[in-house]
Each structure stands twice: as C-alpha cells, then as structure tokens.
Coordinates of C-alpha atoms and ligand atoms in Angstrom, one line a residue:
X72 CA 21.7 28.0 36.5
X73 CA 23.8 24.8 35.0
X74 CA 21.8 24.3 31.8
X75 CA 20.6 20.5 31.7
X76 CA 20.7 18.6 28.3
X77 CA 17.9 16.6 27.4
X78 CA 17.1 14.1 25.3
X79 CA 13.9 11.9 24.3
X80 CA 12.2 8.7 25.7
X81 CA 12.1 6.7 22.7
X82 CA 13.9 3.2 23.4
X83 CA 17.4 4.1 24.4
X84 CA 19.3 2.1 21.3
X85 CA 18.1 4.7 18.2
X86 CA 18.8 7.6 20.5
X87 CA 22.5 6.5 21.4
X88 CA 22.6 5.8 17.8
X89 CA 21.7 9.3 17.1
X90 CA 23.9 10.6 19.1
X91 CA 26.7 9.0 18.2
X92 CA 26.8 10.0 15.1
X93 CA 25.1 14.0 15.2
X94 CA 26.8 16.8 16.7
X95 CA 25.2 19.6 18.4
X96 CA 23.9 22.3 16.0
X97 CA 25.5 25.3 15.3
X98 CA 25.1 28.8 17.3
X99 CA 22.4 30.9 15.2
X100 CA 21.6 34.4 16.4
X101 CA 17.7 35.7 17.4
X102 CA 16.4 38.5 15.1
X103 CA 18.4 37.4 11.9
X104 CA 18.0 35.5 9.0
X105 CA 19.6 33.0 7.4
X106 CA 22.1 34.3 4.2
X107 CA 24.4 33.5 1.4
X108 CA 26.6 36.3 0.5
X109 CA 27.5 35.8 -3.4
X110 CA 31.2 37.3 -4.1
X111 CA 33.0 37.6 -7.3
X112 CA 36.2 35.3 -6.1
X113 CA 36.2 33.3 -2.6
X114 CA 36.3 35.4 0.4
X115 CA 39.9 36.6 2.1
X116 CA 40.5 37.0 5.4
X117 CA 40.0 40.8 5.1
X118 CA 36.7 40.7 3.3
X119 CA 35.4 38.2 6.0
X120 CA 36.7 40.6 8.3
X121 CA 34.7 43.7 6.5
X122 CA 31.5 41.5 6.4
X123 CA 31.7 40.6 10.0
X124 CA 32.4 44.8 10.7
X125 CA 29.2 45.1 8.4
X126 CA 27.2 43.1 10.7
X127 CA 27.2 39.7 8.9
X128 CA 27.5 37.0 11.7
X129 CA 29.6 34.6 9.4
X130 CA 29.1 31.1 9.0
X131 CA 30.5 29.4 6.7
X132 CA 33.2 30.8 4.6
X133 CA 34.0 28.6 1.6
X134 CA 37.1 27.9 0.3
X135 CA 36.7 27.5 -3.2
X136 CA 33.0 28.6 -3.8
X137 CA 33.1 32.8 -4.4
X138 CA 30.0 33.0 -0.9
X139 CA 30.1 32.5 2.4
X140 CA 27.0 32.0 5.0
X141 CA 25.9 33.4 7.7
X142 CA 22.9 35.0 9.9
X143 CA 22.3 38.4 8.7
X144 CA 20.4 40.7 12.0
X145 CA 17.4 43.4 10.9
X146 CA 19.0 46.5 9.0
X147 CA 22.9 45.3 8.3
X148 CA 21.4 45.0 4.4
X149 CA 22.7 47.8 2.9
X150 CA 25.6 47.5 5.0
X151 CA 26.6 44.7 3.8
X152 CA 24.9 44.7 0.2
X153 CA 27.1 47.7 -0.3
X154 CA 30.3 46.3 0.5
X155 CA 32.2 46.3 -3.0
X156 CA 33.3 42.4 -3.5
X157 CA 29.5 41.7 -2.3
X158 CA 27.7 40.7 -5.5
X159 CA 24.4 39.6 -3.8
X160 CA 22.6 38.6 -0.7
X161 CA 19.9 36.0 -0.9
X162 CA 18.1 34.2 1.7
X163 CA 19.7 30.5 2.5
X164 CA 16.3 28.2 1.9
X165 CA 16.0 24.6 2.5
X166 CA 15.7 21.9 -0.1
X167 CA 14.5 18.0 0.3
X168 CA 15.5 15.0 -1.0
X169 CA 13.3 14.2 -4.3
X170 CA 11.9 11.3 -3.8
X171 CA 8.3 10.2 -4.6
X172 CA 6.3 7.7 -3.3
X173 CA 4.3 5.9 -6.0
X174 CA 0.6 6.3 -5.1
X175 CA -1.0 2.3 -4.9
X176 CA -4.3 3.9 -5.9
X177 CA -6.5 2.6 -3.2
X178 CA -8.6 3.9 -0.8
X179 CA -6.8 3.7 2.4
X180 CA -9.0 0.9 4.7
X181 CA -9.5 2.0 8.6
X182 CA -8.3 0.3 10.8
X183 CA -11.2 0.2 13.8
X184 CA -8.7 0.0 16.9
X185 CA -5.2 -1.7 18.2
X186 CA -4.8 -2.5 21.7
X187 CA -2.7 0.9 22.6
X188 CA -6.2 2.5 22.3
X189 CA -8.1 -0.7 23.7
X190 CA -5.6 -1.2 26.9
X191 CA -7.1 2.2 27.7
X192 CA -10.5 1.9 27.0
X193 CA -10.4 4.8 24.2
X194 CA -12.9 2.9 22.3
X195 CA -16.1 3.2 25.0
X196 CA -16.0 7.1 24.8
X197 CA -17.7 9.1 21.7
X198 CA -15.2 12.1 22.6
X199 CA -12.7 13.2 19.4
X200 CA -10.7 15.9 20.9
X201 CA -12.4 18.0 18.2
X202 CA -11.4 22.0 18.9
X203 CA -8.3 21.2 21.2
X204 CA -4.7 21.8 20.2
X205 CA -1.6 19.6 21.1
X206 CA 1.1 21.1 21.3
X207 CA 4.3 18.8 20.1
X208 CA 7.2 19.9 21.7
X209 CA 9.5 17.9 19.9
X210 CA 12.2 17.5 17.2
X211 CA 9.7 18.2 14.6
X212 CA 8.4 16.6 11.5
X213 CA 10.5 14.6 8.9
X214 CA 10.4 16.4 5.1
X215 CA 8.0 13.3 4.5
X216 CA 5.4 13.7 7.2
X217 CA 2.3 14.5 5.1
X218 CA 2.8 10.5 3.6
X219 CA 1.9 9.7 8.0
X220 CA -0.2 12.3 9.5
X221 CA -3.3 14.1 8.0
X222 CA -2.1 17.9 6.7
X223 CA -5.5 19.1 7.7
X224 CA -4.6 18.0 11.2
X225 CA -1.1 19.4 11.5
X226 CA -0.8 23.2 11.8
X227 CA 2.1 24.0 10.3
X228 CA 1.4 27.6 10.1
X229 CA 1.4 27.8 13.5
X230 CA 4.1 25.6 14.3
X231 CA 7.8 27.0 14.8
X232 CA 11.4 26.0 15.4
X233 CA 13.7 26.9 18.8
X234 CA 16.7 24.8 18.1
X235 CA 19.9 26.4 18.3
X236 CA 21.5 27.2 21.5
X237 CA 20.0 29.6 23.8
X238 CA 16.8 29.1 22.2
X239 CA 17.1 31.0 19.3
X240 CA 14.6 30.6 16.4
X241 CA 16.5 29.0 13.3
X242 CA 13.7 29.1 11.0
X243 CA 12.9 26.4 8.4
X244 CA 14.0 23.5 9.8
X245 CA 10.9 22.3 11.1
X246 CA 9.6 20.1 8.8
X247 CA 13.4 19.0 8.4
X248 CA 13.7 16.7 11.2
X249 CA 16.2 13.8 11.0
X250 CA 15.0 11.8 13.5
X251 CA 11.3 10.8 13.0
X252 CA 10.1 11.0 17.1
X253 CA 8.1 13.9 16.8
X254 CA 6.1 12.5 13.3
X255 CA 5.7 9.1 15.9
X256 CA 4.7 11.3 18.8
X257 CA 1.8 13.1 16.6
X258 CA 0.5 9.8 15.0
X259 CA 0.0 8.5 18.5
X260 CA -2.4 11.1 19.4
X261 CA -4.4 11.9 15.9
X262 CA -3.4 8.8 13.7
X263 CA -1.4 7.8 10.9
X264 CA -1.9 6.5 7.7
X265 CA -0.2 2.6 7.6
X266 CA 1.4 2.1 3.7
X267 CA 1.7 -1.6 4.9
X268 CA 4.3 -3.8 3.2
X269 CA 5.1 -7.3 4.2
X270 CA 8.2 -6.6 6.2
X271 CA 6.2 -3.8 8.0
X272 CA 5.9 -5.7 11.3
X273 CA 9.0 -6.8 11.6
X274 CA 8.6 -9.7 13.7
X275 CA 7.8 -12.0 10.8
X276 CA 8.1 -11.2 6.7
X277 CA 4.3 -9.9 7.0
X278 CA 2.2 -7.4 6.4
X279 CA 1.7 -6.0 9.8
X280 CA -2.4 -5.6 8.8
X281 CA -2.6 -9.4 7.1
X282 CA -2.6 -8.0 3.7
X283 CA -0.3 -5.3 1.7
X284 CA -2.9 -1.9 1.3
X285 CA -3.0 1.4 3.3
X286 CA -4.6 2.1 6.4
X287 CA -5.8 4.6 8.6
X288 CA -4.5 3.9 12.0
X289 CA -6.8 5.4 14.8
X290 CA -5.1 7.8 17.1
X291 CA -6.4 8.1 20.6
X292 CA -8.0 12.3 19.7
X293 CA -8.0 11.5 16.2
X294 CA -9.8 15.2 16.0
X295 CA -7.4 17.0 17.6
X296 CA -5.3 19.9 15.8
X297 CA -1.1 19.1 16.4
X298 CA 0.7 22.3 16.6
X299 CA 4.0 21.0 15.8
X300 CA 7.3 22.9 17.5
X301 CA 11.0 22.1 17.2
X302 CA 12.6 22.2 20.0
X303 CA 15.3 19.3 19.7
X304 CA 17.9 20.1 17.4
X305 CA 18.3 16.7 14.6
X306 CA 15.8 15.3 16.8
X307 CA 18.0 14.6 19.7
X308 CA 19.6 17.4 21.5
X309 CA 16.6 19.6 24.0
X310 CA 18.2 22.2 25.2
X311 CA 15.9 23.6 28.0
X312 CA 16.1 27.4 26.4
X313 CA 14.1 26.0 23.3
X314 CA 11.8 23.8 25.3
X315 CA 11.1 27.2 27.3
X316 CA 10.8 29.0 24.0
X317 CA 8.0 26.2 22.9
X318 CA 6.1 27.0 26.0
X319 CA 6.6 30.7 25.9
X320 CA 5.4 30.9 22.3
X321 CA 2.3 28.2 23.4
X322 CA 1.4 30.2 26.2
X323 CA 1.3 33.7 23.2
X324 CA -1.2 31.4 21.5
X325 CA -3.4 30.7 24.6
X326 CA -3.1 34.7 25.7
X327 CA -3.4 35.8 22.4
X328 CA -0.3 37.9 22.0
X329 CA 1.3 35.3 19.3
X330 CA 1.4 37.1 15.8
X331 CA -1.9 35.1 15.2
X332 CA -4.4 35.6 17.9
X333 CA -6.6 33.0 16.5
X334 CA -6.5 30.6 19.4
X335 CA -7.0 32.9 22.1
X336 CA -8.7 31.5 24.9
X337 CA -8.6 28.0 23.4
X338 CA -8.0 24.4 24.9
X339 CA -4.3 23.8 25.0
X340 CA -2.2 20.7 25.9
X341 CA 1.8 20.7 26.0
X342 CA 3.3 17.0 25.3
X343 CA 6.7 16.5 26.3
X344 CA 8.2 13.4 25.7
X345 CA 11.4 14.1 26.1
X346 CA 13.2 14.7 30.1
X347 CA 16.8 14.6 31.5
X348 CA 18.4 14.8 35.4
X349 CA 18.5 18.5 35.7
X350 CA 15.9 20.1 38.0
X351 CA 15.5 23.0 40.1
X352 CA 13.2 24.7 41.9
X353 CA 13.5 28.5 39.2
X354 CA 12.7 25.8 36.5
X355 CA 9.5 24.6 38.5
X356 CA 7.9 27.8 38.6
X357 CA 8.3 27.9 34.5
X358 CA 5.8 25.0 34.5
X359 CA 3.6 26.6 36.9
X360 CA 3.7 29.4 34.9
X361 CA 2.4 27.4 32.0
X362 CA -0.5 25.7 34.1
X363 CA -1.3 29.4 35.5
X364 CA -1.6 30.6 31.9
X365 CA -4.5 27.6 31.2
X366 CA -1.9 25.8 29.1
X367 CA -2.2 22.1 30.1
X368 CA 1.3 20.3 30.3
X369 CA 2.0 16.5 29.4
X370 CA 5.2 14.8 30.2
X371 CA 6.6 11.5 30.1
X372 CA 8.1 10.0 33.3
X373 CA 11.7 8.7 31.4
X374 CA 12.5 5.2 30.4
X375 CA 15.3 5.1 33.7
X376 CA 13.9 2.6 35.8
X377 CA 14.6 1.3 38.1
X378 CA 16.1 4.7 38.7
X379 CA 14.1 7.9 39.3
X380 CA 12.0 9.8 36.9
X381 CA 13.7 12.5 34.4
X382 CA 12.4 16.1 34.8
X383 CA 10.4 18.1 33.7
X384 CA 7.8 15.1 34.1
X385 CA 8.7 14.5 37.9
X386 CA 7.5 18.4 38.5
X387 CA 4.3 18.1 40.9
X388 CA 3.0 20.4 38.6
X389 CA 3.6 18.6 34.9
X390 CA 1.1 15.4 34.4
X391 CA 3.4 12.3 33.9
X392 CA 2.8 9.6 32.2
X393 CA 5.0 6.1 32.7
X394 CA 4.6 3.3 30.7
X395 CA 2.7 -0.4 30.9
X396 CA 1.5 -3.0 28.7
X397 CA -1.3 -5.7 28.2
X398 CA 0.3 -9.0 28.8
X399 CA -3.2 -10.7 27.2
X400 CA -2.3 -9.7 24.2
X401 CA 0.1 -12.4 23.7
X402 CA -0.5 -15.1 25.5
X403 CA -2.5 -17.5 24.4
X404 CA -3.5 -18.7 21.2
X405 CA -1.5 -20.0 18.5
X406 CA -3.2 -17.8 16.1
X407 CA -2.2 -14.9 17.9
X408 CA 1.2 -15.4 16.5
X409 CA 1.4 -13.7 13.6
X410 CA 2.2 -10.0 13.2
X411 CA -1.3 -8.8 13.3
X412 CA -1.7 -9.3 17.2
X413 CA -1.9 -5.8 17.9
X414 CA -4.8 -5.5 16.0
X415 CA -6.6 -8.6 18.2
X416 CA -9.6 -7.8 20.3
X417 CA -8.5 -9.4 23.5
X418 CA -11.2 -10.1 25.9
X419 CA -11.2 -7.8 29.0
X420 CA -10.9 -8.9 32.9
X421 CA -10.0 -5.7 34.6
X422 CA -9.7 -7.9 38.1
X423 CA -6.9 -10.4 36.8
X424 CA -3.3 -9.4 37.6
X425 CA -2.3 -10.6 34.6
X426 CA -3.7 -8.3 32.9
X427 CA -0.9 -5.7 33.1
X428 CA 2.6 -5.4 33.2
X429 CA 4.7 -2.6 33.6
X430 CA 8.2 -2.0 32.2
X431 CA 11.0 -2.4 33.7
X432 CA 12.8 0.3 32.2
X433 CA 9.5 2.8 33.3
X434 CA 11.4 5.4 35.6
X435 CA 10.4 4.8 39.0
X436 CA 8.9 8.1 41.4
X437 CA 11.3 9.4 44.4
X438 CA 9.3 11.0 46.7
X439 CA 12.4 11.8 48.5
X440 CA 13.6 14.4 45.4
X441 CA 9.9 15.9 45.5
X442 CA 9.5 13.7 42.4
X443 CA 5.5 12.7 41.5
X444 CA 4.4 10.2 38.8
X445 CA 0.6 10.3 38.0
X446 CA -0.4 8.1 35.8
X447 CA 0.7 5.0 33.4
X448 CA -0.5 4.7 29.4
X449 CA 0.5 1.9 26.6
X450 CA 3.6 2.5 25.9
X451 CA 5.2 -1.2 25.0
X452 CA 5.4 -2.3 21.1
X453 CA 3.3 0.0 19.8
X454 CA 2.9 0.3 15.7
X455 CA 4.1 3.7 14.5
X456 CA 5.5 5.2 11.8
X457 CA 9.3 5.7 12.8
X458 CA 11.4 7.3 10.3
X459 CA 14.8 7.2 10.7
X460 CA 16.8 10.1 7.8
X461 CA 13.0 9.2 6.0
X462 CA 13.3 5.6 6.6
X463 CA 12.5 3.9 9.9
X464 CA 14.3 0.7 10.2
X465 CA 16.9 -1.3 8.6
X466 CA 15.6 -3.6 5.1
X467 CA 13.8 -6.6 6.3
X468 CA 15.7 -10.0 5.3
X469 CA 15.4 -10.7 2.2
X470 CA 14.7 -7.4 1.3
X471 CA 11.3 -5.8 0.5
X472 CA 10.8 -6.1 -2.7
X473 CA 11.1 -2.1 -3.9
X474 CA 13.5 -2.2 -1.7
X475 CA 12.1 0.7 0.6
X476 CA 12.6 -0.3 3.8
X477 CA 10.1 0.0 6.8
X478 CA 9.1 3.2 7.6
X479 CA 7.2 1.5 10.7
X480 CA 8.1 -0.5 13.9
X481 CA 6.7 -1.6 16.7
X482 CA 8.3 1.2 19.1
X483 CA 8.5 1.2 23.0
X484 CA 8.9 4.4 25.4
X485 CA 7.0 6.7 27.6
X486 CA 7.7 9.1 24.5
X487 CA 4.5 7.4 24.0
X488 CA 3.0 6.9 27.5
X489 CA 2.8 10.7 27.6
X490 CA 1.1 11.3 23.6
X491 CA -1.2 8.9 25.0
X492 CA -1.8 10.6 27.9
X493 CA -2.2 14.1 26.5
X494 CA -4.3 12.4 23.8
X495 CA -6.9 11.3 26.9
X496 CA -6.2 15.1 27.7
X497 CA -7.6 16.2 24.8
X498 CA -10.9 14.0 24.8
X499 CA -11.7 16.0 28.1
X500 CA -10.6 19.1 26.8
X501 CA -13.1 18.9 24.1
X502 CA -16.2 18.1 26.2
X503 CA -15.0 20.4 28.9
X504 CA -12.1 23.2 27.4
X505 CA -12.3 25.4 30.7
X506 CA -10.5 22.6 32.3
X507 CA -7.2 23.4 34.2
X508 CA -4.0 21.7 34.7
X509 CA -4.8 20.7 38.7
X510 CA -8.4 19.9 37.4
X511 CA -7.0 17.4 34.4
X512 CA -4.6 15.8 36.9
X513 CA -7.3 14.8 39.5
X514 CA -9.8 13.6 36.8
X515 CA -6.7 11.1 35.5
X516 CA -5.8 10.0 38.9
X517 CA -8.8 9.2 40.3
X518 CA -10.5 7.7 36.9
X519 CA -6.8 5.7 36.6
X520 CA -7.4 1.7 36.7
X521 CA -4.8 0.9 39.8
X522 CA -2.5 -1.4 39.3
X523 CA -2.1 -4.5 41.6
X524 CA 0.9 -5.6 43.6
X525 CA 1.5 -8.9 41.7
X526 CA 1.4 -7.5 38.3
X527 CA 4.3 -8.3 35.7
X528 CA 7.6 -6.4 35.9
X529 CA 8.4 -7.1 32.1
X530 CA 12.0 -6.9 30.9
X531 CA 11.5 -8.6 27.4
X532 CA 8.2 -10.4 26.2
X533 CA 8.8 -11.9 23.0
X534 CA 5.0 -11.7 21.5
X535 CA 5.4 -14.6 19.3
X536 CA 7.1 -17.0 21.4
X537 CA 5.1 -16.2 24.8
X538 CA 8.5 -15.7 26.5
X539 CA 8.7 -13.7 29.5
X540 CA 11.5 -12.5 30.9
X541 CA 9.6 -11.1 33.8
X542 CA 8.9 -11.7 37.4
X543 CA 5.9 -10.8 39.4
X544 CA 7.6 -8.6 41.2
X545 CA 6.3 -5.5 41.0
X546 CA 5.3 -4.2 44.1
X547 CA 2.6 -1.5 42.8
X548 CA 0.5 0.8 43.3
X549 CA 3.3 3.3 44.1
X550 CA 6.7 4.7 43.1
X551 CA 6.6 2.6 39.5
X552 CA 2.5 2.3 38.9
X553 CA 1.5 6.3 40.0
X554 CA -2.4 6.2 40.6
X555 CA -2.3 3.6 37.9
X556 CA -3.8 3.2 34.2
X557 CA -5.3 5.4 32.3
X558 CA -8.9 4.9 31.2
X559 CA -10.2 7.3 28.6
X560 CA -13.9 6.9 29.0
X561 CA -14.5 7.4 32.8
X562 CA -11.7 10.7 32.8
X563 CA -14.3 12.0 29.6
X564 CA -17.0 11.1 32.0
X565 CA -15.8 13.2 35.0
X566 CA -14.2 15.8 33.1
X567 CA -17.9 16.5 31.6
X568 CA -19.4 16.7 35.1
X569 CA -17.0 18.6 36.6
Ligands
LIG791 CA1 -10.9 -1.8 26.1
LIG792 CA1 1.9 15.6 38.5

C-alpha cells in the first residue's frame, strides 16, 4: 500500500508555514535507544565503519566534536563500548529552553463558559467526563504545556511518541513538540488556564477577558484524563504507521496488554484531528478494528471544502466531526465589539436560521467515494492557547509590554470540531462507559440539532465589524451539515438511557 501523508486541520496558513520551513524527521530504528558515542579525537571513516560493524546505527558523525550519534539496538553495548577509540556511551536526553514565566501571584478566576461550549449546549448537562480517557493522537505537547493544561489531567506516563518513519518509537520527544496543535487540541476538551495580556485577543490591544489576570477556561469534559501520543513528527508530518502505532498502543491500554494494565476495560476515546486523501479499504478495517476493540474513534472531517472530506474521518466507521459557528454572536450590539464577545451569553432561538453558519472551508461528504460525515461542532474563532516554537502568534502592535507575545489566538479548524466532539464523547462515556463506537454515533446523530437549508455559508465574518462575506447558500442538511449540530445535553441524556 502507497503510504498517505497527513497533516492537521488547523487553519491552512500556520501549517503551510510549518511546512515550509521543517523537514521530515530523521529515520530512527524500533528496539534502540538513542546514543552519543564519546571518542578520544573525531571519528574517521574506518572507526565509523567499526561502529556501524558493532551495531551502532550512526547518526550523526561530527566533524570536529571527538562523538558521533546514533540509535544503539538491545545488546550491541559491549560491542560497541569495547571498541578501543570508544571512550563512553551515554544516553542522548533532551533539554528545554530555560525560560520562566514569572508567577503574577493570583488566583486564577474561572471563567463560567464561552460560546464554543454554549453553541453546543455543554452548559445544561451536569456530566464531567470524569473516569474517561482521551486519547490525543497528535503532535504532542510543547516543553511549556503544564503553564495551559492541568498536569493532574494529562497522563504523561502513559502517553508515548511514534514519530519517525515506519512508526518507530523515538522516545522523549513528546513533550517536545514545535507546533503547539496538540496542547490546543487537549485544552479544547479539559480546559486551559488563560494568562491574559492585553494583546491576547488580538482583534483589538485588549485583554481578551476585559481585564489582565489568569483564568481557567472551561473545556467541554473538563474531568476527563488526556493521554497524550505523538504521532506527527514537529507537529506537522502524520505518517499513517505512527497514527496506527497510537491506536495499536490505545487499544493495549483498553485490552490490557500495555506495560501498565491499569486502564483495562476502561472508557476510551481516540481524537484525530488531523486527515489527508489517502484511503483504502485494508486501512478501513484498522478502524474497525479499533471500534471492535471498545476503543471509541473521533475524527475531524478536514478543512477542504468545498471539496470532499480527508480520511480517516470519512471512514463509515470513525465519528466525524465538521465545523460550524454561531452567527449571533456578533451581530448586534455595539457593545459586543470588543474582544470579550466570546465570553457573551447570547440569547438562544434554536428555530432561527440565522443562528448557524457553517464554513465554507468545512470539507463537504461524497457519498459517491463511500465517504460519511456525522456530525458538526464549534469550530470557528475559538480562544486557545496556540503556541507556535512556545509562542503562538506574532507581537501585537505596539508590542506587549514584556514583550512576550501571545501565546493565544482565536483559532479556526475542525482540528477543533472533532476535540469538541470527542469531548461530548466523553460526557456519555462517563454516565454510560459500556458504550460502543456504533452506539456513540447514533446517540450524536439523532440528538444533533439539524441544520436548515438557508443557513450561512460563511467565508470571513469579521466579528467586530459585522461583515459577512457569506451567502445563504448553504443547501443543508446533507453533504456539508451531516445530521447536524451537536448538542451535549440531549446525547448525555440518551447515552444514559440507553
Ligand atoms: Ca447554550
Ligand atoms: Ca461515521
């Protein structure tokens, strides 16, 4: 099989900018560890050619430093230690950049809601996705992450790394991530902690909360454990062997034959926010392997509109997630422009059209290619943290005054239709964990607020200047709309009765 190359459904401009400046990741081997070889003098051709008959898969051989790298494979120690111009072998570790964020001293202030959570009706259920585990199959978390997400929320312990080529475990590098999607991914479902500046917004030189502080930023299962898994090498590059190694070593956890049997038996959900054009019916059965196994799969339906949907999310078998927004939120009142609109409580008329819109850019069912999209979630402008090499976004103008930029922005994508999605997921998960992948499907479909022909096709809306570059011309329910928007209450509802 052709191996596909996939990449993440964040908004396409930070992506292309990743990957135009990242190359792919170097080829590491399974069943070996990372090494520096100390010498006495740099390495000559002949002693790299002993360490490589010594079983030292070279990497890097320096040309003025007396070491070279490499991936050293279970018992080649002594084979290598012994060599005589090898002074030492020591493992090659990881270090992080040393800054330190000054603590303000404050006890961070919750925020009650945003309209991500209230555009899905998060706030009329008492479920916390307490006991369930979201798997994050993702580029994993940036060196700063515990300054976002709550460590006692984040299983680390558990989590592991795929990238490389072929799937193979490089070890370390999770919690070495470039790219900042998988920390934005997590705080969608459990939360974040908002160090709020007044550039954070963006929009305008404001506080995006109305006043400088921290904040606790609700997450849609704000009690749900993230199990967080690399498998996109700098945050960019998914090569389907790691994404298949993330779900391999998820489904150990769920049959408890992973090196800790600890969650046996227990509620698991799979995001994916991340897709590409390669399909075929071998990969298909993968995912139903998954669902067979009572792991729970989450995928986002790919920011390709009008064109179809990426893959694995188009899968009958994956729940898919496209993505919508609230168009009430920013019309209106002149008080609403400010940069705290996202924390407005907007009144609620389910039965007016223009209530919704979808996205243009939300990729678009093919029934013809056996392609399925389920559902729709908020995924339009949402406030996340979004770090970008530890800093999200470019220095405000003028520049903030400690001249940190943003780590926040207001970020679009079905990257966080489907957290969203698998956050509702969750909720039923933790009133009823027995549930299965079919089971969870039907539940969001038929709980899913439809949405009406004559709802917004949004290309653009400015917030602040009520400017639409839209047309009602979305032609819904159907290829764009799936069974339509997600409502957290009623899926808890049916998910306890079932
Ligand atoms: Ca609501
Ligand atoms: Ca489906």
């Amino acid at each position: 099989m052709v191996r596909a190359f996939r990449g993440l459904f964040a908004t396409a401009i930070l992506v292309a900018l990743l990957a135009a400046i990242l190359a792919p990741a170097a080829v590491a081997v399974s069943d070996s560890r990372p090494v520096i070889v100390d010498l006495g003098a740099p390495a000559t051709a002949e002693q790299v050619a002993q360490l490589r008959a010594a079983g030292l898969n070279v990497g890097v051989v320096y040309k003025h430093l007396p070491a070279v790298s490499g991936n050293l494979p279970q018992g080649r120690t002594a084979a290598v230690g012994n060599l005589p111009f090898v002074k030492g072998i020591r493992a090659d570790t990881v270090r992080s950049p040393d800054a330190q964020r000054e603590s303000l001293d404050l006890t961070p202030i919750p925020i009650e809601t945003n309209y991500f959570l209230d555009f899905i009706d998060r706030e009329k259920t008492g479920a916390t996705g307490e006991g369930v585990y979201v798997a994050v199959l993702d580029g994993g978390l940036v060196p700063s992450w515990r300054s976002y997400l709550d460590p006692e929320k984040v299983r680390v312990d558990l989590g592991r790394s795929f990238t490389g080529r072929n799937g193979n475990p490089v070890p370390y590098t999770l919690e070495n991530d470039r790219g900042g999607h998988g920390v934005a991914v997590a705080a969608t479902v459990i939360g974040y902690t908002l160090w709020d500046k007044r550039e954070t917004g963006q929009f305008l030189a404001e506080p995006a909360s109305g006043a400088p502080g921290i904040y606790t930023v609700p997450g849609v299962a704000p009690d749900a454990t993230i199990i967080p898994i690399k498998v996109c090498d700098i945050g960019v590059y998914c090569w389907d062997s790691s994404i298949y190694s993330g779900l391999d070593y998820v489904m150990s956890l769920k049959l408890g034959d992973a090196a800790n049997g600890e969650l046996m038996g227990k509620p698991i959900v799979v995001n994916l926010s991340l897709g590409g054009s390669g399909h075929s019916e071998a990969e298909e059965n993968l995912f139903k392997a998954v669902a067979a196994s009572g792991v729970l799969v989450v995928a986002s339906a790919g920011n390709s509109g009008p064109n179809p949907m990426g893959w694995p999310g188009a899968y009958p078998v994956v729940i898919s997630a496209g993505a919508g927004g609230w168009r009430k939120q920013w019309y209106g009142a002149e008080d609403r422009i400010n940069n705290q609109w996202w924390m407005d409580d907007v009144p609620e008329d389910a039965a007016a059209i223009d209530e919704w819109f979808m996205v243009w850019w939300s990729a678009y069912e093919n029934p013809d290619l056996g392609q399925e999209l389920d559902v729709v979630a908020t995924g339009r402008f949402m406030l996340l943290p979004y770090l970008w090499s530890g800093k999200a976004t470019v220095p405000a103008d003028p520049a903030p005054p400690d001249g940190i930029p943003s780590e926040y922005t207001f970020i679009s994508g079905t990257s966080f239709s489907a957290p969203t999605t698998t956050g509702v997921v969750a909720l039923m998960l933790s009133v009823n964990p027995d549930l299965t992948q079919a089971q969870a499907e039907m539940i969001l479909r038929m709980t899913a607020e439809p949405i009406p022909a004559g709802s917004w096709d949004a290309g653009f809306p400015i917030p602040h200047a009520n400017t639409w570059d839209a047309s009602k011309s979305l032609g819904g329910p159907g290829q764009q709309t799936g069974w339509g928007l997600v409502q957290a209450d009623d899926a808890v509802t049916m998910a306890m009765g079932l």
